[in-house]
Coordinates of C-alpha atoms in Angstrom, one line a residue:
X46 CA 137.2 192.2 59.1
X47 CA 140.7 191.1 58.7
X48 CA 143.8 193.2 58.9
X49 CA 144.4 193.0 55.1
X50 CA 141.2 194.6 54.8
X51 CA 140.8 196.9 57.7
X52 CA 144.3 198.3 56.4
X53 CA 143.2 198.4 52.9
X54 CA 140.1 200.6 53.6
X55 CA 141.4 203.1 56.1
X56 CA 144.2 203.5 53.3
X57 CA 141.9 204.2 51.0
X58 CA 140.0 207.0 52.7
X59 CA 142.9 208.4 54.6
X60 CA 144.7 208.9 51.0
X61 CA 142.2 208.2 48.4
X62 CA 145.1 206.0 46.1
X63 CA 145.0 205.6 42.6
X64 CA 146.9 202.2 43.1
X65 CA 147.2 200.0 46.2
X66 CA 148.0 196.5 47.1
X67 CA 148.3 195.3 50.4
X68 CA 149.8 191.9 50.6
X69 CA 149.9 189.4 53.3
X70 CA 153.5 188.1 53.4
X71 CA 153.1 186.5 56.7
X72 CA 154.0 182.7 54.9
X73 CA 157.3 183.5 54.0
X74 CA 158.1 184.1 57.4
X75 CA 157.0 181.1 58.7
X76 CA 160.1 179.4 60.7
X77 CA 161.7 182.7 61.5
X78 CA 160.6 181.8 65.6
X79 CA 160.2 178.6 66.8
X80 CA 156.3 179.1 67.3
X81 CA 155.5 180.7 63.9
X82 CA 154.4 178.7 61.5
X83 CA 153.5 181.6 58.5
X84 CA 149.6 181.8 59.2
X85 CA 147.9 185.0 60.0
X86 CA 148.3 188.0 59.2
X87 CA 151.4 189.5 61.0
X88 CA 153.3 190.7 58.2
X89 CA 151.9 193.4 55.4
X90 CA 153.5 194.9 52.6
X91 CA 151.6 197.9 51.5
X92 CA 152.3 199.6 47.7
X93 CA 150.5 202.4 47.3
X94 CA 150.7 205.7 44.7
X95 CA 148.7 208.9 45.8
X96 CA 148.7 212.7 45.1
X97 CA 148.8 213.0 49.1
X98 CA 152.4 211.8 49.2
X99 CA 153.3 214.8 47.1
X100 CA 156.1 217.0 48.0
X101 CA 156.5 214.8 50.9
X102 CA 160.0 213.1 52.3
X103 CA 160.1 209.2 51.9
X104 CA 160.0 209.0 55.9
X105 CA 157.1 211.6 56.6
X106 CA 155.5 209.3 54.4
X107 CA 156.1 206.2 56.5
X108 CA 155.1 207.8 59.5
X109 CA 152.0 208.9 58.1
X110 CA 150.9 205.3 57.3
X111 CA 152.6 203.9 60.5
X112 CA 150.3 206.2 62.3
X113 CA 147.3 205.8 60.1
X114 CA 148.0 201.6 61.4
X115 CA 149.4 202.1 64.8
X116 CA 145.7 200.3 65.9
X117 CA 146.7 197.4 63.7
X118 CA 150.3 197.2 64.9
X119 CA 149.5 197.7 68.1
X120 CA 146.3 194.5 67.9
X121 CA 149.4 192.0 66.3
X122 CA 150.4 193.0 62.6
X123 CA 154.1 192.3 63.3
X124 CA 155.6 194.0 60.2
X125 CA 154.7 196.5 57.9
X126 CA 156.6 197.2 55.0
X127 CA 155.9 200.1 52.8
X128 CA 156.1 201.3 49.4
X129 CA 154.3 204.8 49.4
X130 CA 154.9 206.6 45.5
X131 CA 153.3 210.1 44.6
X132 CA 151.8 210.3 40.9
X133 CA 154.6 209.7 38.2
X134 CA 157.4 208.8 41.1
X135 CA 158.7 205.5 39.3
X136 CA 157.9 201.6 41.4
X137 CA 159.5 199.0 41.4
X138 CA 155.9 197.5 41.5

């Protein structure tokens, strides 16, 4: 399974999501260190809206997810940048 996936399911059942995306935006990093060339999957965007984040701070909301991954971040995924909503909470997405 990849990290795009793996991520995308523990999501899923961790906060049952009425949207998510998880996108791999490792290529437009390429070039950032000498020896990375973009390929992979070390950097994740996640965008996700559930009634779980309800009545919830923006950062306990990171840490959720950054714990939920920890696993991931600790196996390689370099970067994870998130974009957690509750229900009706406007996107930019």
């Amino acid at each position: 399974m990849s990290f795009q996936q793996i991520i995308e399911a523990k999501l899923t059942e961790a906060f049952a999501p009425e949207r998510l995306m998880v996108i791999n935006e490792s290529h437009l990093h390429a070039g950032h260190q000498e020896s990375f060339d973009g390929s992979g999957e070390t950097h994740m965007r996640v965008r996700i809206v559930s009634a779980a984040f309800a009545g919830m701070s923006r950062v306990a909301r990171h840490r959720a997810i950054n714990e939920l991954l920890k696993p991931e971040l600790d196996a390689g995924l370099h970067a994870l940048a998130v974009e957690p909503s509750a229900p009706g909470e406007a996107t930019r997405w």
